[in-house]
Amino acid sequence: MTPLVHLLELLEREASPVEFEAPLLRARADGTATAELEAAKNSALRVRALLERRRRRELELSGLYDTASDLAGLRDLDSVLTAIVHRSRILLGTDTAYLTLNDPEQGDTYMRVTDGSISARFQQLRLPLGGGLGGLVAQTGTPYATADYAADARFRHLGDVDEGVREEGLVAILGVPLRLGARVIGVLFAANRTARPFAREEMALLGSLAAHAAVAIDTARLLAETQAALAELSAANEVIRAHTESVERAAEAHDRMTSLVLRGGGVEDVAAAVTATLGGTLLVLDTDGRTLAGDLPAPEPRALAEAVSASRAEGHAVRRSDLWYAAVVAGTENLGALVFRPGSPLADADQHILERAALVTALVLLFKRNVAEAEGRVRGELLDDLIARPVRDAEALRSRARRIGVDLDADHVLVAVGDDSFAGATVSPGAARQRAASWAATYAATRSGLAAARDGRLVLMLPGSDAGGAARAIAKDLGRILGTPVTAGACGPARGPGALAQAYKEAERCVTALLALGRAGEGSSTSELGFVGLLLGAVTDGGDHGVAKFLQHAIGPVVDYDTRRGTALVKTLECYFGAGGSLARAAEQLHVHVNTVTQRLDRVAQLLGTDWQRPERALEVQLALRLHRLRTT
């Protein structure tokens, strides 16, 4: 094989430069070496270098093309940056490559991606702007390269940075800036663990890869902003859709509640409209916390009072835990509350629906109350005519009663409430009378009865025959409403206008008797007081002074003696009269000897006088004993 053919064969198989010396050495050994052969060798080496540069350029272009392809299909910024750093290391043939990004908030640059790194400390480095090679590139935006970083005095060496570089074992470092327009956002590095100069072409190649990395970062930022904008638009669209649905629900609820008000619906209809529109469960309460509609368990009274007060103060529904509260008010008057447990979170429009329901509930309650008050006035006028005027036209009264569903010929009891009950109420006497009158009208109407206010007293006419039970029930319920004991006297049963008017007079006398006996705050009937009550009602004039004076005159010394000595003279007198004057039976009831009874009666004679057993005097003593018993029980 001739030397020239040998040189061509070496070019063909891309042999190393040292192999191109072999043909020339052989020719020298044969004595055939010529200047032309030397020139041919040099030309072959230049051709080889050109081919090597072109091959390298192809690799670089291929790497840049792959990077551009990665950018075109950008989905994950970390993956693209990792690929760029890896290609930088491969194309430049360095031991490692890495990329840092500037942090405007902290004023430094930090490690973002590494390839070929072995030091954890190096991978977590942060370089201040102007510090080290990377910090200088990040600050100035100018590429820098060093063949021996540790010995290069151009850079401001920092302890932490230099220690990280030493731990990684780096010697030669090339850094180029990542630019977005005129702004530097980071640095791309290629580094070797041995001394090595970097050619201009290598710096240009790394700069091209840095430009791609900057584009990748900016593209990822734009993509993130676009995705965020799309998410915001989607969220806004969802809000608009939800708002539209809420507005439609509010309009539907408004129409339903307006319709039920116009057709005279009740609070049950309001509750049904709210739950049908919003779902969940609703409870309608009156001012006393009693349930008007709904099956939701009533909240604890203190929590209810706090939430309703807050709703009134704010003028809106308020949320407490999983419940919503809306005060039902008319002006400054509290009419009750709505308590709502939604099935799903309430939107603003849904909250407005609940507040609108509270307003409609107030209108319904006011309408019902006005109707009840009007009916109450009719009923009150009928009862007032029945008991206040002589019965001249009984049939006219019966006809008026039938029109409001009252049968005057059925058994009724008359209950009178003493005017002493209003003085101790928690509100002013006038307000207490108004509240009691409103309560009495409702109480009587719900029982098909009548109620009226007359001469400062309340009068109720109720169906039934248990006068005492009716008086006690009214005393209890009205006492709770007013917050003070209530005295109620009753009489009955009675039938017909004339008998009912007379029963009212007896009920008034019963109240008078209860007050005279010191039993204010109780309820009783004339029949339960017996002849003593009738007698007191007939002879007393509403005062306790006459009764006390009579008791003191009749048995006062005996009562005083018992009080001072702790004896049982009053008890002995009661048993003596109860046994028909029999000493033996009285002793048996008292569980004492007959002589003891005799001695006690002798003491009574000393206190009351020896004539205490005369018939007229004995009657006074027995009456006084009965009054004393009623006053002390």
XYZ file of C-alpha atoms in Angstrom:
633
model
C 0.000 0.000 0.000
C 1.432 3.346 -1.028
C 1.796 6.113 1.604
C -0.889 8.261 -0.045
C -3.373 5.375 -0.096
C -2.503 4.681 3.540
C -3.247 8.310 4.472
C -6.614 8.130 2.717
C -7.433 4.900 4.548
C -6.638 6.620 7.891
C -8.982 9.503 6.992
C -11.705 7.055 6.067
C -11.667 5.281 9.432
C -11.211 8.544 11.380
C -7.905 7.465 12.892
C -6.239 9.409 15.665
C -3.662 12.129 14.675
C -0.715 10.078 15.916
C -1.505 7.278 13.422
C -0.881 9.698 10.521
C 2.820 9.594 11.383
C 3.120 5.874 10.470
C 3.300 6.256 6.602
C 5.928 8.981 6.902
C 8.023 6.942 9.323
C 7.873 3.905 7.026
C 8.910 5.981 4.040
C 11.845 7.386 5.955
C 12.899 3.865 6.909
C 12.727 2.859 3.210
C 14.551 6.003 2.126
C 11.601 7.094 0.059
C 10.448 10.011 2.263
C 9.868 13.189 0.324
C 8.649 16.729 1.032
C 5.518 15.945 -0.927
C 4.736 13.086 1.482
C 5.242 15.416 4.471
C 2.889 17.944 2.891
C 0.353 15.180 2.173
C 0.428 14.138 5.820
C -0.202 17.697 6.993
C -3.026 18.079 4.501
C -4.570 14.840 5.737
C -4.404 16.093 9.339
C -6.053 19.378 8.316
C -8.768 17.448 6.495
C -9.208 15.245 9.573
C -9.513 18.324 11.850
C -12.062 19.829 9.445
C -14.060 16.637 9.398
C -13.852 16.498 13.239
C -15.127 20.073 13.547
C -17.969 19.341 11.158
C -18.886 16.185 13.042
C -18.788 18.099 16.276
C -20.878 20.858 14.740
C -23.429 18.269 13.626
C -23.610 16.956 17.183
C -24.109 20.480 18.509
C -26.799 21.266 15.963
C -28.480 17.957 16.748
C -28.396 18.805 20.462
C -29.824 22.268 19.817
C -32.515 20.734 17.587
C -33.459 18.245 20.310
C -33.597 21.086 22.823
C -35.871 23.076 20.526
C -38.080 20.005 20.178
C -38.256 19.731 23.946
C -39.336 23.358 24.124
C -42.001 22.844 21.477
C -43.595 20.095 23.554
C -42.931 21.734 26.908
C -45.044 20.182 29.666
C -42.655 19.959 32.603
C -40.076 22.719 33.161
C -37.882 20.520 35.391
C -37.592 17.868 32.682
C -36.628 20.426 29.986
C -34.003 22.107 32.179
C -32.578 18.730 33.183
C -32.289 17.761 29.497
C -30.548 21.062 28.618
C -28.022 20.696 31.442
C -27.348 17.068 30.486
C -26.784 17.996 26.796
C -24.451 20.793 27.871
C -22.346 18.295 29.749
C -22.303 15.794 26.849
C -21.673 18.292 24.038
C -18.884 20.097 25.876
C -17.475 16.838 27.225
C -17.242 18.134 30.794
C -17.444 16.244 34.069
C -20.468 18.173 35.239
C -22.942 20.853 34.211
C -25.396 22.838 36.278
C -27.835 25.746 36.141
C -28.630 28.455 38.706
C -31.515 30.916 38.832
C -31.572 34.398 40.321
C -33.779 35.032 43.366
C -34.924 38.710 43.276
C -36.415 38.510 46.761
C -33.183 37.364 48.458
C -30.822 39.099 46.014
C -28.756 35.996 45.196
C -28.667 33.044 42.810
C -29.378 29.425 43.749
C -28.700 25.981 42.324
C -31.652 24.776 40.218
C -30.453 21.724 38.207
C -27.215 19.700 38.244
C -25.864 16.851 36.103
C -22.816 14.818 37.081
C -22.629 16.360 40.559
C -21.617 14.175 43.511
C -21.673 16.670 46.391
C -24.929 17.335 48.241
C -23.463 20.544 49.631
C -22.611 21.771 46.133
C -26.152 20.983 44.927
C -27.587 23.296 47.615
C -25.288 26.291 47.091
C -26.619 29.861 47.004
C -24.266 32.478 45.540
C -24.571 36.189 46.329
C -24.603 38.392 43.248
C -20.998 39.284 42.454
C -19.621 36.401 44.514
C -17.644 33.632 42.770
C -17.725 33.023 39.027
C -21.438 32.272 38.957
C -22.368 35.301 41.063
C -20.299 37.540 38.786
C -21.983 36.191 35.646
C -25.418 36.584 37.287
C -24.625 40.171 38.250
C -22.922 41.382 35.046
C -24.635 39.216 32.431
C -21.213 38.479 30.869
C -19.840 34.958 30.202
C -16.781 33.974 32.216
C -14.449 30.969 31.971
C -11.520 29.843 34.077
C -9.118 26.959 33.609
C -8.331 26.872 37.349
C -11.025 28.461 39.493
C -9.221 28.215 42.834
C -6.180 30.126 41.503
C -8.142 32.704 39.483
C -7.976 36.127 41.179
C -10.658 37.687 38.953
C -13.413 36.351 41.170
C -14.427 37.267 44.724
C -13.870 34.014 46.533
C -16.318 33.208 49.334
C -15.766 30.520 51.980
C -19.026 28.623 51.536
C -18.883 28.789 47.734
C -15.236 27.761 47.517
C -15.808 24.944 49.989
C -18.681 23.613 47.862
C -16.549 23.835 44.712
C -13.665 21.996 46.454
C -16.024 19.309 47.765
C -17.311 18.771 44.211
C -13.672 18.729 42.974
C -14.202 21.327 40.211
C -11.234 23.082 38.640
C -12.192 24.489 35.223
C -15.556 26.304 35.030
C -17.429 28.032 32.206
C -20.533 30.103 32.954
C -22.853 31.922 30.526
C -25.909 34.061 31.432
C -29.541 33.115 30.897
C -31.189 36.220 29.424
C -34.746 37.314 28.899
C -34.330 40.498 26.912
C -31.997 42.700 28.940
C -32.692 40.859 32.170
C -30.430 38.091 33.493
C -32.453 35.345 35.180
C -29.694 32.768 35.824
C -26.464 31.098 34.721
C -25.679 27.865 32.814
C -22.371 26.186 33.730
C -20.056 23.491 32.349
C -17.202 22.396 34.613
C -14.302 19.934 34.707
C -12.512 18.325 37.636
C -9.158 18.887 35.868
C -7.597 22.035 34.458
C -8.937 22.806 31.003
C -9.254 25.914 28.840
C -12.606 26.512 27.119
C -12.644 27.452 23.440
C -14.718 30.289 22.018
C -16.859 27.762 20.156
C -17.657 25.975 23.429
C -18.665 29.254 25.039
C -20.914 30.006 22.040
C -22.472 26.534 22.212
C -23.157 26.851 25.927
C -24.609 30.317 25.284
C -27.024 28.818 22.734
C -28.127 26.195 25.234
C -28.514 28.927 27.865
C -30.745 30.855 25.462
C -32.901 27.754 25.044
C -33.046 27.336 28.831
C -34.147 30.963 29.223
C -36.848 30.430 26.593
C -37.950 27.273 28.408
C -38.236 29.155 31.699
C -40.140 32.042 30.110
C -42.399 29.641 28.209
C -43.123 27.751 31.408
C -43.921 31.064 33.134
C -46.280 32.077 30.328
C -47.814 28.614 30.334
C -48.326 28.806 34.106
C -49.855 32.265 33.782
C -52.095 31.025 30.981
C -53.168 28.027 33.022
C -53.781 30.267 36.029
C -55.834 32.619 33.854
C -57.807 29.681 32.483
C -58.360 28.422 36.042
C -59.527 31.870 37.096
C -61.853 32.073 34.112
C -63.192 28.627 34.907
C -63.687 29.590 38.549
C -65.334 32.856 37.517
C -67.610 30.959 35.158
C -68.511 28.583 37.971
C -69.208 31.530 40.272
C -71.393 33.133 37.601
C -73.235 29.879 37.052
C -73.748 29.381 40.786
C -74.816 33.012 41.149
C -77.266 32.640 38.282
C -78.731 29.540 39.897
C -78.932 31.359 43.241
C -80.690 34.320 41.638
C -83.132 31.978 39.944
C -83.759 30.217 43.264
C -84.229 33.565 44.975
C -86.715 34.681 42.306
C -88.602 31.402 42.599
C -88.630 31.647 46.399
C -89.802 35.261 46.196
C -92.695 34.277 43.926
C -93.673 31.358 46.151
C -93.583 33.352 49.381
C -95.438 36.297 47.814
C -98.109 33.904 46.616
C -98.525 32.246 50.008
C -98.882 35.649 51.713
C -101.566 36.676 49.221
C -103.530 33.480 49.693
C -103.314 33.702 53.493
C -100.752 30.978 54.117
C -99.210 30.295 57.519
C -95.733 29.830 58.921
C -95.902 26.151 57.957
C -96.152 27.219 54.308
C -93.164 29.549 54.714
C -91.111 26.714 56.196
C -92.131 24.399 53.354
C -91.185 27.027 50.735
C -87.732 27.547 52.266
C -86.885 23.853 52.556
C -88.222 23.159 49.051
C -85.944 25.891 47.646
C -82.809 25.486 49.760
C -83.104 21.948 51.105
C -82.141 21.316 54.723
C -84.478 21.674 57.696
C -86.104 24.790 59.143
C -87.531 25.595 62.573
C -89.879 28.541 63.189
C -89.996 29.776 66.793
C -92.096 32.428 68.545
C -90.743 35.020 70.985
C -90.880 32.510 73.870
C -88.933 29.864 71.949
C -92.016 27.715 71.285
C -92.096 25.840 67.979
C -94.523 27.227 65.397
C -93.419 25.010 62.491
C -90.656 22.565 61.580
C -89.184 19.481 63.223
C -85.596 20.648 63.863
C -84.616 20.235 67.544
C -84.738 23.604 69.302
C -81.312 25.110 70.131
C -80.197 25.712 73.695
C -82.033 28.858 74.948
C -78.892 30.878 75.708
C -77.351 30.124 72.314
C -80.662 30.923 70.622
C -80.978 34.263 72.426
C -77.395 35.263 71.509
C -77.793 34.347 67.829
C -81.186 36.077 67.461
C -79.825 39.196 69.179
C -76.865 39.231 66.774
C -79.183 38.794 63.788
C -81.339 41.714 64.940
C -78.296 43.927 65.515
C -76.686 43.132 62.140
C -79.913 43.088 60.152
C -78.901 39.802 58.516
C -78.985 36.079 59.132
C -76.020 34.882 61.202
C -74.242 31.546 61.310
C -73.433 29.665 64.488
C -71.720 26.304 63.939
C -73.881 24.409 61.408
C -77.022 26.495 62.012
C -78.227 29.775 60.521
C -80.394 32.139 62.566
C -82.638 34.894 61.199
C -84.570 37.148 63.583
C -88.252 37.623 62.756
C -88.915 41.284 63.514
C -91.458 43.973 62.672
C -89.922 47.381 63.313
C -88.509 47.136 66.812
C -90.793 44.273 67.854
C -89.331 40.794 68.104
C -91.767 38.193 66.775
C -89.583 35.077 66.830
C -86.783 33.455 64.837
C -85.975 31.096 61.980
C -83.383 28.390 62.693
C -82.088 26.710 59.526
C -79.744 23.759 59.046
C -78.787 23.716 55.336
C -78.051 20.564 53.443
C -75.172 22.319 51.631
C -73.252 25.590 52.156
C -75.372 28.714 51.629
C -74.454 31.188 48.912
C -75.134 34.892 49.417
C -78.362 34.672 47.426
C -79.432 31.680 49.532
C -78.799 33.704 52.679
C -81.016 36.426 51.222
C -83.746 33.826 50.682
C -83.588 32.912 54.373
C -83.738 36.601 55.327
C -86.677 37.111 52.962
C -88.388 34.144 54.611
C -87.929 35.823 58.012
C -89.574 38.972 56.627
C -92.475 36.996 55.155
C -92.843 35.126 58.459
C -93.103 38.486 60.242
C -95.827 39.572 57.788
C -97.726 36.318 58.271
C -97.499 36.549 62.067
C -98.581 40.199 62.041
C -101.503 39.370 59.769
C -102.545 36.451 61.945
C -102.194 38.600 65.041
C -104.258 41.407 63.539
C -106.950 38.916 62.577
C -106.787 37.420 66.061
C -106.974 40.857 67.649
C -109.981 41.776 65.537
C -111.660 38.500 66.418
C -110.609 39.024 70.023
C -112.311 42.408 70.072
C -115.499 40.809 68.765
C -115.255 38.070 71.367
C -114.360 40.565 74.087
C -117.328 42.768 73.244
C -119.631 39.753 73.381
C -118.304 38.701 76.802
C -118.463 42.284 78.058
C -122.109 42.588 76.986
C -122.824 39.207 78.543
C -121.494 40.035 82.011
C -121.763 43.833 82.219
C -125.329 44.585 81.235
C -128.630 43.106 82.366
C -129.602 40.339 79.999
C -132.462 41.826 77.986
C -132.215 39.935 74.715
C -130.754 36.505 75.437
C -131.415 35.259 71.890
C -129.407 38.108 70.372
C -126.471 37.142 72.590
C -126.825 33.497 71.591
C -126.900 34.466 67.897
C -123.746 36.589 68.208
C -122.031 33.760 70.040
C -122.946 31.179 67.416
C -121.390 33.334 64.663
C -117.984 32.982 66.354
C -118.420 29.328 67.264
C -119.503 29.660 70.925
C -122.523 27.840 72.392
C -123.780 29.782 75.420
C -126.061 26.903 76.424
C -123.141 24.517 76.936
C -121.284 24.231 80.226
C -118.801 27.074 80.768
C -116.681 28.313 83.644
C -115.935 31.982 84.344
C -112.428 32.900 85.512
C -111.515 36.329 86.862
C -107.872 37.433 87.212
C -107.090 39.838 90.064
C -105.640 43.225 89.174
C -102.976 42.721 91.864
C -101.215 40.423 89.386
C -100.095 43.299 87.147
C -98.309 45.365 89.796
C -95.502 42.840 90.289
C -94.901 42.045 86.595
C -91.455 42.443 85.052
C -92.832 45.260 82.844
C -94.955 48.309 83.668
C -98.542 47.662 84.856
C -99.928 49.061 81.592
C -97.689 46.882 79.469
C -98.465 43.908 81.718
C -102.222 44.420 81.234
C -101.758 44.677 77.460
C -99.625 41.531 77.358
C -102.060 39.660 79.608
C -105.054 40.762 77.506
C -103.345 39.583 74.300
C -102.436 36.278 75.919
C -105.962 35.807 77.335
C -107.576 36.460 73.934
C -105.362 33.820 72.308
C -105.770 31.393 75.212
C -109.576 31.644 75.117
C -109.878 31.597 71.321
C -107.838 28.390 71.014
C -110.280 26.766 73.453
C -113.449 28.136 71.789
C -113.957 30.533 74.673
C -114.111 34.276 75.231
C -111.878 36.816 76.981
C -112.261 40.467 77.907
C -110.717 43.156 80.122
C -113.117 44.765 82.575
C -112.530 47.180 85.459
C -108.806 46.407 85.511
C -109.403 42.652 85.628
C -109.232 39.942 83.017
C -112.254 37.715 82.496
C -112.226 34.431 80.614
C -115.188 32.222 79.742
C -114.050 28.707 78.906
C -115.957 25.547 77.922
C -115.944 22.866 80.623
C -117.019 22.143 84.169
C -113.760 22.176 86.197
C -113.703 25.746 87.472
C -110.886 25.183 89.973
C -108.668 23.454 87.429
C -109.232 26.253 84.903
C -108.333 28.889 87.522
C -105.130 27.112 88.516
C -104.076 26.570 84.872
C -104.610 30.257 84.056
C -102.788 31.384 87.203
C -99.821 29.194 86.269
C -99.603 30.049 82.552
C -100.248 33.769 82.901
C -97.858 33.944 85.850
C -95.117 32.558 83.616
C -95.928 35.126 80.917
C -95.904 38.080 83.334
C -93.102 36.799 85.529
C -95.131 37.267 88.730
C -97.720 35.254 90.748
C -101.280 35.589 89.411
C -104.483 35.282 91.458
C -107.410 33.684 89.609
C -110.924 32.978 90.947
C -113.453 30.860 89.096
C -117.079 29.810 89.198
C -119.102 27.300 87.248
C -120.210 25.384 85.425
C -123.016 27.640 84.217
C -125.297 27.679 81.176
C -127.246 30.417 79.452
C -126.649 34.164 79.407
C -128.236 34.855 82.808
C -126.366 32.094 84.645
C -123.072 33.033 83.006
C -123.445 36.664 84.093
C -124.090 35.512 87.668
C -121.115 33.142 87.501
C -118.877 36.084 86.628
C -119.968 37.889 89.800
C -119.200 34.772 91.832
C -115.768 34.477 90.184
C -115.011 38.075 91.164
C -116.057 37.320 94.727
C -113.763 34.297 94.676
C -110.803 36.506 93.722
C -111.766 38.887 96.526
C -111.949 35.983 98.971
C -108.534 34.624 97.912
C -106.941 38.017 98.469
C -108.732 38.427 101.811
C -107.487 35.014 102.909
C -103.903 35.943 102.036
C -103.795 33.446 99.157
C -102.665 35.848 96.440
C -100.941 34.117 93.522
C -103.225 31.057 93.658
C -106.123 29.806 91.583
C -109.311 28.399 93.081
C -113.086 28.212 92.617
C -115.987 29.262 94.845
C -116.936 25.635 95.409
C -113.431 24.865 96.694
C -113.621 27.736 99.190
C -117.061 26.562 100.385
C -119.402 28.750 102.391
C -116.438 30.686 103.827
C -115.483 31.888 100.396
C -119.043 32.841 99.550
C -119.406 34.626 102.845
C -116.147 36.538 102.409
C -116.984 37.406 98.841
C -120.335 38.782 99.958
C -119.249 40.748 103.061
C -115.663 41.877 102.385
C -114.768 44.760 100.166
C -111.458 43.541 98.822
C -109.430 44.171 101.992
C -107.758 41.833 104.436
C -108.155 44.194 107.419
C -111.712 43.138 108.297
C -110.855 39.444 108.173
C -107.807 39.903 110.390
C -109.850 41.927 112.880
C -112.519 39.249 113.021
C -109.931 36.506 113.580
C -108.254 38.460 116.342
C -111.576 39.034 118.074
C -112.780 35.439 117.760
C -109.682 33.281 118.402
C -106.750 35.727 118.556
C -105.779 34.954 122.196
C -105.721 31.228 121.485
C -103.565 31.640 118.351
C -101.198 33.937 120.224
C -100.925 31.453 123.130
C -100.059 28.604 120.742
C -97.451 30.801 119.065
C -95.796 31.759 122.349
C -95.994 28.400 124.147
C -95.893 25.955 121.268
C -99.166 24.359 122.403
C -101.963 22.883 120.266
C -105.062 24.712 121.508
C -106.221 25.620 117.946
C -105.848 21.990 116.848
C -107.721 20.850 119.948
C -110.631 23.233 119.204
C -110.822 21.979 115.588
C -110.973 18.349 116.720
C -113.471 19.184 119.488
C -115.913 20.873 117.109
C -115.237 18.254 114.449
C -116.181 15.497 116.943
C -119.495 17.207 117.703
C -118.374 18.260 121.179
C -117.307 14.735 122.230
C -114.269 14.844 124.503
C -113.555 11.154 124.003
C -113.539 11.308 120.192
C -111.491 14.505 120.232
C -108.936 12.818 122.527
C -108.818 9.837 120.191
C -108.127 12.075 117.154
C -105.441 13.967 119.043
C -103.916 10.755 120.468
C -104.028 12.163 124.021
C -105.912 11.382 127.229
C -109.413 12.808 127.786
C -108.115 14.713 130.796
C -105.590 16.454 128.508
C -108.415 17.607 126.237
C -110.340 18.863 129.280
C -107.330 20.770 130.547
C -106.775 22.361 127.124
C -110.420 23.438 126.860
C -110.187 24.951 130.315
C -107.211 26.976 129.071
C -109.324 28.095 126.063
C -112.065 29.229 128.476
C -109.505 31.283 130.376
C -108.358 32.922 127.094
C -111.731 33.467 125.364
C -114.093 33.655 128.302
C -116.401 31.064 129.785
C -119.156 31.822 127.251
C -117.158 30.590 124.245
C -119.368 27.454 123.960
C -122.645 29.348 123.774
C -124.218 28.706 120.302
C -123.743 32.215 118.842
C -120.196 32.458 120.225
C -119.337 28.873 119.167
C -120.410 29.700 115.579
C -118.003 32.656 115.521
C -115.191 30.478 116.862
C -115.821 27.747 114.260
C -115.936 30.280 111.424
C -112.733 31.865 112.676
C -111.048 28.451 112.887
C -112.031 27.756 109.248
C -110.716 31.145 108.098
C -107.484 30.606 110.020
C -107.052 27.223 108.358
C -107.637 28.693 104.848
C -105.194 31.557 105.485
C -102.403 29.244 106.650
C -102.671 26.482 104.011
